[in-house]
């Protein structure tokens, strides 16, 4: 089970350093925004964002959909304030756990970028978000796929040391999930992100707040960590694979 308080605190502390250390997150937000351009939406539609962070995706959404009405949420108050600083008072902002949305209205568009991988149960959380869609509404989101950080995972497995990385779903597993009354489309993208060394990779995860390990993880000691970093640097160029899965779920129109 994911410790939501830990996630909230980690991202809150990282709000001041996030933008400088999050090139993949910025790239992914633009990718989600491009997919949203394919959605057929009414004029003056209502939009909901889950996990806004410092506002990479929010900025795209407000620029692309000037006349829309947006409800922007994040688990972290600090992240929400950073997003508000970026985009101004052009939307309603609320601290909210996107896995258990606390809203009474329905939306034409729900978006999220690299947030839903922090859900305890991805399918259940997405089903709750689908329930908030109006007929014909769209849920467009990005999440991490199973190939993410494969270089670091293989390093740890080669050395037979504990792996603290979360287990992400494969694109095939995502495509196999059915959402009642909805159509789905899932697309996988691979993004390689270079790092100077293994420590730079781990430090970058911490500076964006994304370093929370699996709940059952037993941390490595200093010697074991040094061995792992040395192994990574000997056998790879310290570039990390990010598998970005874009999901597009559309609620069917009422008949």
mmCIF file of C-alpha atoms in Angstrom:
data_model
loop_
_atom_site.group_PDB
_atom_site.id
_atom_site.type_symbol
_atom_site.label_atom_id
_atom_site.label_comp_id
_atom_site.label_asym_id
_atom_site.label_seq_id
_atom_site.Cartn_x
_atom_site.Cartn_y
_atom_site.Cartn_z
ATOM 1 C CA UNK A 1 0.000 0.000 0.000
ATOM 2 C CA UNK A 2 1.353 3.421 -0.954
ATOM 3 C CA UNK A 3 1.961 5.845 1.906
ATOM 4 C CA UNK A 4 0.057 8.913 0.736
ATOM 5 C CA UNK A 5 1.351 11.069 3.598
ATOM 6 C CA UNK A 6 4.909 10.267 2.530
ATOM 7 C CA UNK A 7 4.053 11.144 -1.073
ATOM 8 C CA UNK A 8 2.403 14.386 0.010
ATOM 9 C CA UNK A 9 5.409 15.418 2.104
ATOM 10 C CA UNK A 10 7.976 14.396 -0.526
ATOM 11 C CA UNK A 11 6.356 16.407 -3.288
ATOM 12 C CA UNK A 12 5.672 19.314 -0.959
ATOM 13 C CA UNK A 13 9.359 19.559 -0.047
ATOM 14 C CA UNK A 14 10.314 19.292 -3.734
ATOM 15 C CA UNK A 15 8.064 22.090 -4.970
ATOM 16 C CA UNK A 16 10.933 24.625 -5.020
ATOM 17 C CA UNK A 17 13.357 22.371 -6.960
ATOM 18 C CA UNK A 18 10.911 20.481 -9.169
ATOM 19 C CA UNK A 19 11.040 22.602 -12.325
ATOM 20 C CA UNK A 20 14.839 22.476 -12.641
ATOM 21 C CA UNK A 21 15.016 18.689 -12.208
ATOM 22 C CA UNK A 22 11.984 17.514 -14.206
ATOM 23 C CA UNK A 23 12.753 17.536 -17.965
ATOM 24 C CA UNK A 24 10.916 14.242 -18.511
ATOM 25 C CA UNK A 25 7.871 15.507 -16.647
ATOM 26 C CA UNK A 26 7.853 18.685 -18.751
ATOM 27 C CA UNK A 27 8.177 16.655 -21.979
ATOM 28 C CA UNK A 28 5.390 14.319 -20.858
ATOM 29 C CA UNK A 29 3.034 17.189 -20.065
ATOM 30 C CA UNK A 30 3.470 18.475 -23.619
ATOM 31 C CA UNK A 31 2.760 14.960 -24.904
ATOM 32 C CA UNK A 32 -0.487 14.766 -22.933
ATOM 33 C CA UNK A 33 -1.450 18.215 -24.228
ATOM 34 C CA UNK A 34 -0.925 17.031 -27.808
ATOM 35 C CA UNK A 35 -3.264 14.081 -27.205
ATOM 36 C CA UNK A 36 -5.888 16.414 -25.735
ATOM 37 C CA UNK A 37 -5.907 18.323 -29.031
ATOM 38 C CA UNK A 38 -7.539 15.234 -30.585
ATOM 39 C CA UNK A 39 -10.516 15.424 -28.215
ATOM 40 C CA UNK A 40 -13.832 16.759 -29.464
ATOM 41 C CA UNK A 41 -14.975 19.142 -26.747
ATOM 42 C CA UNK A 42 -17.849 21.604 -26.388
ATOM 43 C CA UNK A 43 -17.279 25.330 -26.109
ATOM 44 C CA UNK A 44 -16.781 26.560 -22.544
ATOM 45 C CA UNK A 45 -16.260 23.009 -21.314
ATOM 46 C CA UNK A 46 -15.471 21.988 -17.722
ATOM 47 C CA UNK A 47 -12.051 20.461 -17.051
ATOM 48 C CA UNK A 48 -10.467 18.718 -14.067
ATOM 49 C CA UNK A 49 -6.738 18.163 -13.566
ATOM 50 C CA UNK A 50 -5.439 15.480 -11.204
ATOM 51 C CA UNK A 51 -1.968 16.010 -9.716
ATOM 52 C CA UNK A 52 -1.049 19.367 -11.213
ATOM 53 C CA UNK A 53 2.433 19.550 -9.671
ATOM 54 C CA UNK A 54 4.032 22.899 -10.477
ATOM 55 C CA UNK A 55 1.759 23.380 -13.488
ATOM 56 C CA UNK A 56 3.483 22.009 -16.605
ATOM 57 C CA UNK A 57 0.251 20.507 -17.947
ATOM 58 C CA UNK A 58 -1.960 23.184 -16.410
ATOM 59 C CA UNK A 59 -0.172 25.836 -18.426
ATOM 60 C CA UNK A 60 -0.783 23.918 -21.653
ATOM 61 C CA UNK A 61 -4.451 23.360 -20.852
ATOM 62 C CA UNK A 62 -5.189 26.993 -20.055
ATOM 63 C CA UNK A 63 -3.355 28.158 -23.176
ATOM 64 C CA UNK A 64 -5.108 25.660 -25.468
ATOM 65 C CA UNK A 65 -8.582 26.096 -24.008
ATOM 66 C CA UNK A 66 -8.967 29.762 -23.181
ATOM 67 C CA UNK A 67 -12.735 29.737 -22.657
ATOM 68 C CA UNK A 68 -12.818 26.575 -20.539
ATOM 69 C CA UNK A 69 -13.534 26.329 -16.803
ATOM 70 C CA UNK A 70 -10.843 24.435 -14.897
ATOM 71 C CA UNK A 71 -10.711 22.737 -11.508
ATOM 72 C CA UNK A 72 -7.033 22.086 -10.605
ATOM 73 C CA UNK A 73 -6.043 19.643 -7.853
ATOM 74 C CA UNK A 74 -2.996 18.125 -6.205
ATOM 75 C CA UNK A 75 -2.266 16.070 -3.111
ATOM 76 C CA UNK A 76 0.308 18.666 -1.996
ATOM 77 C CA UNK A 77 -0.635 22.200 -0.918
ATOM 78 C CA UNK A 78 2.893 23.372 -1.780
ATOM 79 C CA UNK A 79 2.671 22.013 -5.306
ATOM 80 C CA UNK A 80 -0.738 23.597 -5.721
ATOM 81 C CA UNK A 81 0.684 26.975 -4.675
ATOM 82 C CA UNK A 82 3.554 26.591 -7.155
ATOM 83 C CA UNK A 83 1.059 25.843 -9.908
ATOM 84 C CA UNK A 84 -0.993 28.884 -8.938
ATOM 85 C CA UNK A 85 2.166 31.018 -9.092
ATOM 86 C CA UNK A 86 2.758 29.754 -12.637
ATOM 87 C CA UNK A 87 -0.706 30.229 -14.124
ATOM 88 C CA UNK A 88 -2.357 32.804 -11.878
ATOM 89 C CA UNK A 89 -5.942 32.839 -10.655
ATOM 90 C CA UNK A 90 -7.395 31.488 -13.903
ATOM 91 C CA UNK A 91 -8.859 28.358 -12.325
ATOM 92 C CA UNK A 92 -10.228 26.923 -9.094
ATOM 93 C CA UNK A 93 -7.594 25.154 -6.962
ATOM 94 C CA UNK A 94 -8.094 22.484 -4.313
ATOM 95 C CA UNK A 95 -5.966 19.987 -2.378
ATOM 96 C CA UNK A 96 -7.369 16.566 -3.236
ATOM 97 C CA UNK A 97 -6.323 12.941 -3.507
ATOM 98 C CA UNK A 98 -7.075 12.190 -7.145
ATOM 99 C CA UNK A 99 -7.564 8.496 -6.416
ATOM 100 C CA UNK A 100 -10.584 9.422 -4.284
ATOM 101 C CA UNK A 101 -11.942 12.565 -5.984
ATOM 102 C CA UNK A 102 -14.092 14.736 -3.761
ATOM 103 C CA UNK A 103 -16.106 16.683 -6.312
ATOM 104 C CA UNK A 104 -19.843 16.807 -6.929
ATOM 105 C CA UNK A 105 -19.873 17.883 -10.582
ATOM 106 C CA UNK A 106 -19.232 16.132 -13.896
ATOM 107 C CA UNK A 107 -16.543 17.117 -16.400
ATOM 108 C CA UNK A 108 -16.085 17.177 -20.159
ATOM 109 C CA UNK A 109 -12.322 16.622 -19.822
ATOM 110 C CA UNK A 110 -10.142 15.161 -17.069
ATOM 111 C CA UNK A 111 -6.363 15.264 -17.487
ATOM 112 C CA UNK A 112 -3.401 14.086 -15.475
ATOM 113 C CA UNK A 113 0.326 13.798 -16.129
ATOM 114 C CA UNK A 114 2.535 11.366 -14.210
ATOM 115 C CA UNK A 115 0.360 11.298 -11.126
ATOM 116 C CA UNK A 116 -1.835 8.189 -11.325
ATOM 117 C CA UNK A 117 1.143 5.850 -10.852
ATOM 118 C CA UNK A 118 0.908 6.901 -7.188
ATOM 119 C CA UNK A 119 -2.583 5.383 -6.875
ATOM 120 C CA UNK A 120 -2.876 2.320 -4.631
ATOM 121 C CA UNK A 121 -5.066 0.649 -7.241
ATOM 122 C CA UNK A 122 -4.778 2.207 -10.693
ATOM 123 C CA UNK A 123 -7.868 0.567 -12.183
ATOM 124 C CA UNK A 124 -10.152 1.488 -9.286
ATOM 125 C CA UNK A 125 -8.852 5.058 -9.259
ATOM 126 C CA UNK A 126 -9.365 5.445 -12.995
ATOM 127 C CA UNK A 127 -12.877 4.018 -12.683
ATOM 128 C CA UNK A 128 -13.715 6.700 -10.122
ATOM 129 C CA UNK A 129 -12.441 9.368 -12.497
ATOM 130 C CA UNK A 130 -14.448 7.874 -15.368
ATOM 131 C CA UNK A 131 -17.549 8.188 -13.194
ATOM 132 C CA UNK A 132 -16.942 11.962 -13.206
ATOM 133 C CA UNK A 133 -17.063 12.203 -17.006
ATOM 134 C CA UNK A 134 -20.072 13.580 -18.785
ATOM 135 C CA UNK A 135 -21.388 11.522 -21.742
ATOM 136 C CA UNK A 136 -18.845 11.997 -24.518
ATOM 137 C CA UNK A 137 -16.268 13.213 -22.000
ATOM 138 C CA UNK A 138 -12.563 12.356 -22.112
ATOM 139 C CA UNK A 139 -9.984 11.227 -19.558
ATOM 140 C CA UNK A 140 -6.448 11.730 -20.898
ATOM 141 C CA UNK A 141 -3.532 10.832 -18.654
ATOM 142 C CA UNK A 142 0.067 9.705 -18.600
ATOM 143 C CA UNK A 143 1.647 7.157 -16.298
ATOM 144 C CA UNK A 144 4.881 5.209 -16.074
ATOM 145 C CA UNK A 145 5.108 1.849 -17.815
ATOM 146 C CA UNK A 146 6.894 -1.312 -16.744
ATOM 147 C CA UNK A 147 10.069 -0.551 -18.743
ATOM 148 C CA UNK A 148 10.741 2.612 -16.718
ATOM 149 C CA UNK A 149 14.116 2.676 -14.936
ATOM 150 C CA UNK A 150 14.960 -0.759 -16.344
ATOM 151 C CA UNK A 151 18.685 0.051 -16.158
ATOM 152 C CA UNK A 152 18.576 0.671 -12.407
ATOM 153 C CA UNK A 153 16.262 -2.288 -11.810
ATOM 154 C CA UNK A 154 18.601 -4.642 -13.715
ATOM 155 C CA UNK A 155 21.611 -3.311 -11.793
ATOM 156 C CA UNK A 156 19.979 -4.124 -8.461
ATOM 157 C CA UNK A 157 18.747 -7.516 -9.635
ATOM 158 C CA UNK A 158 22.232 -8.404 -10.969
ATOM 159 C CA UNK A 159 23.675 -7.675 -7.522
ATOM 160 C CA UNK A 160 20.822 -9.491 -5.727
ATOM 161 C CA UNK A 161 20.012 -6.458 -3.613
ATOM 162 C CA UNK A 162 16.560 -5.089 -2.688
ATOM 163 C CA UNK A 163 14.697 -3.214 -5.429
ATOM 164 C CA UNK A 164 12.754 -0.248 -4.084
ATOM 165 C CA UNK A 165 11.230 0.712 -7.428
ATOM 166 C CA UNK A 166 7.484 0.444 -7.780
ATOM 167 C CA UNK A 167 6.087 -2.146 -10.171
ATOM 168 C CA UNK A 168 4.363 -0.464 -13.093
ATOM 169 C CA UNK A 169 1.928 -2.061 -15.507
ATOM 170 C CA UNK A 170 2.850 -3.125 -19.027
ATOM 171 C CA UNK A 171 1.113 -1.581 -22.021
ATOM 172 C CA UNK A 172 -0.537 -4.968 -22.629
ATOM 173 C CA UNK A 173 -1.953 -5.025 -19.098
ATOM 174 C CA UNK A 174 -3.311 -1.520 -19.544
ATOM 175 C CA UNK A 175 -4.979 -2.440 -22.832
ATOM 176 C CA UNK A 176 -6.600 -5.492 -21.254
ATOM 177 C CA UNK A 177 -8.553 -3.402 -18.723
ATOM 178 C CA UNK A 178 -12.168 -2.594 -19.576
ATOM 179 C CA UNK A 179 -13.973 0.477 -18.267
ATOM 180 C CA UNK A 180 -17.752 0.156 -18.277
ATOM 181 C CA UNK A 181 -19.473 2.444 -20.750
ATOM 182 C CA UNK A 182 -16.154 3.697 -22.150
ATOM 183 C CA UNK A 183 -13.773 3.191 -25.044
ATOM 184 C CA UNK A 184 -10.030 3.155 -24.427
ATOM 185 C CA UNK A 185 -6.766 3.729 -26.244
ATOM 186 C CA UNK A 186 -3.299 3.301 -24.761
ATOM 187 C CA UNK A 187 -0.032 4.329 -26.403
ATOM 188 C CA UNK A 188 3.521 3.719 -25.196
ATOM 189 C CA UNK A 189 6.455 6.098 -25.703
ATOM 190 C CA UNK A 190 10.086 5.619 -24.718
ATOM 191 C CA UNK A 191 12.070 8.595 -23.441
ATOM 192 C CA UNK A 192 15.788 8.256 -22.624
ATOM 193 C CA UNK A 193 17.027 10.745 -20.053
ATOM 194 C CA UNK A 194 20.817 11.149 -19.612
ATOM 195 C CA UNK A 195 22.396 11.605 -16.184
ATOM 196 C CA UNK A 196 25.998 12.401 -15.331
ATOM 197 C CA UNK A 197 26.205 9.385 -13.043
ATOM 198 C CA UNK A 198 24.045 7.099 -10.936
ATOM 199 C CA UNK A 199 23.999 9.449 -7.979
ATOM 200 C CA UNK A 200 22.717 12.266 -10.208
ATOM 201 C CA UNK A 201 19.776 10.048 -11.196
ATOM 202 C CA UNK A 202 18.875 9.263 -7.578
ATOM 203 C CA UNK A 203 19.343 12.876 -6.542
ATOM 204 C CA UNK A 204 17.054 14.052 -9.372
ATOM 205 C CA UNK A 205 14.293 11.710 -8.186
ATOM 206 C CA UNK A 206 14.583 13.165 -4.693
ATOM 207 C CA UNK A 207 14.568 16.768 -5.924
ATOM 208 C CA UNK A 208 11.251 16.212 -7.717
ATOM 209 C CA UNK A 209 9.773 14.265 -4.786
ATOM 210 C CA UNK A 210 9.531 10.965 -6.691
ATOM 211 C CA UNK A 211 11.876 8.924 -4.510
ATOM 212 C CA UNK A 212 9.289 7.189 -2.293
ATOM 213 C CA UNK A 213 10.035 3.422 -2.488
ATOM 214 C CA UNK A 214 7.727 0.438 -2.310
ATOM 215 C CA UNK A 215 6.129 -0.029 1.108
ATOM 216 C CA UNK A 216 7.929 -3.350 1.674
ATOM 217 C CA UNK A 217 11.362 -2.011 0.685
ATOM 218 C CA UNK A 218 14.279 -2.460 3.087
ATOM 219 C CA UNK A 219 16.802 0.321 2.302
ATOM 220 C CA UNK A 220 20.323 -0.552 1.218
ATOM 221 C CA UNK A 221 23.251 0.319 3.444
ATOM 222 C CA UNK A 222 25.951 2.766 2.262
ATOM 223 C CA UNK A 223 28.340 0.036 1.042
ATOM 224 C CA UNK A 224 25.636 -1.775 -0.898
ATOM 225 C CA UNK A 225 24.525 1.510 -2.458
ATOM 226 C CA UNK A 226 28.079 2.381 -3.527
ATOM 227 C CA UNK A 227 28.462 -1.046 -5.121
ATOM 228 C CA UNK A 228 25.199 -0.618 -6.999
ATOM 229 C CA UNK A 229 26.163 2.831 -8.296
ATOM 230 C CA UNK A 230 29.591 1.550 -9.375
ATOM 231 C CA UNK A 231 27.984 -1.372 -11.218
ATOM 232 C CA UNK A 232 25.521 0.945 -12.967
ATOM 233 C CA UNK A 233 28.292 3.271 -14.121
ATOM 234 C CA UNK A 234 30.514 0.416 -15.327
ATOM 235 C CA UNK A 235 27.865 -1.245 -17.478
ATOM 236 C CA UNK A 236 25.683 1.665 -18.660
ATOM 237 C CA UNK A 237 26.075 5.300 -19.704
ATOM 238 C CA UNK A 238 23.697 6.253 -16.841
ATOM 239 C CA UNK A 239 20.877 7.160 -19.204
ATOM 240 C CA UNK A 240 17.530 6.047 -17.784
ATOM 241 C CA UNK A 241 14.569 4.709 -19.698
ATOM 242 C CA UNK A 242 11.193 6.264 -19.011
ATOM 243 C CA UNK A 243 8.284 4.391 -20.557
ATOM 244 C CA UNK A 244 5.441 6.872 -20.787
ATOM 245 C CA UNK A 245 1.998 5.367 -21.327
ATOM 246 C CA UNK A 246 -0.717 7.730 -22.510
ATOM 247 C CA UNK A 247 -4.239 6.612 -21.746
ATOM 248 C CA UNK A 248 -7.284 8.084 -23.472
ATOM 249 C CA UNK A 249 -10.630 6.921 -22.071
ATOM 250 C CA UNK A 250 -13.828 8.260 -23.624
ATOM 251 C CA UNK A 251 -17.250 7.875 -22.023
ATOM 252 C CA UNK A 252 -19.824 6.772 -24.556
ATOM 253 C CA UNK A 253 -22.655 9.144 -25.421
ATOM 254 C CA UNK A 254 -26.055 8.413 -23.880
ATOM 255 C CA UNK A 255 -28.472 6.822 -26.297
#
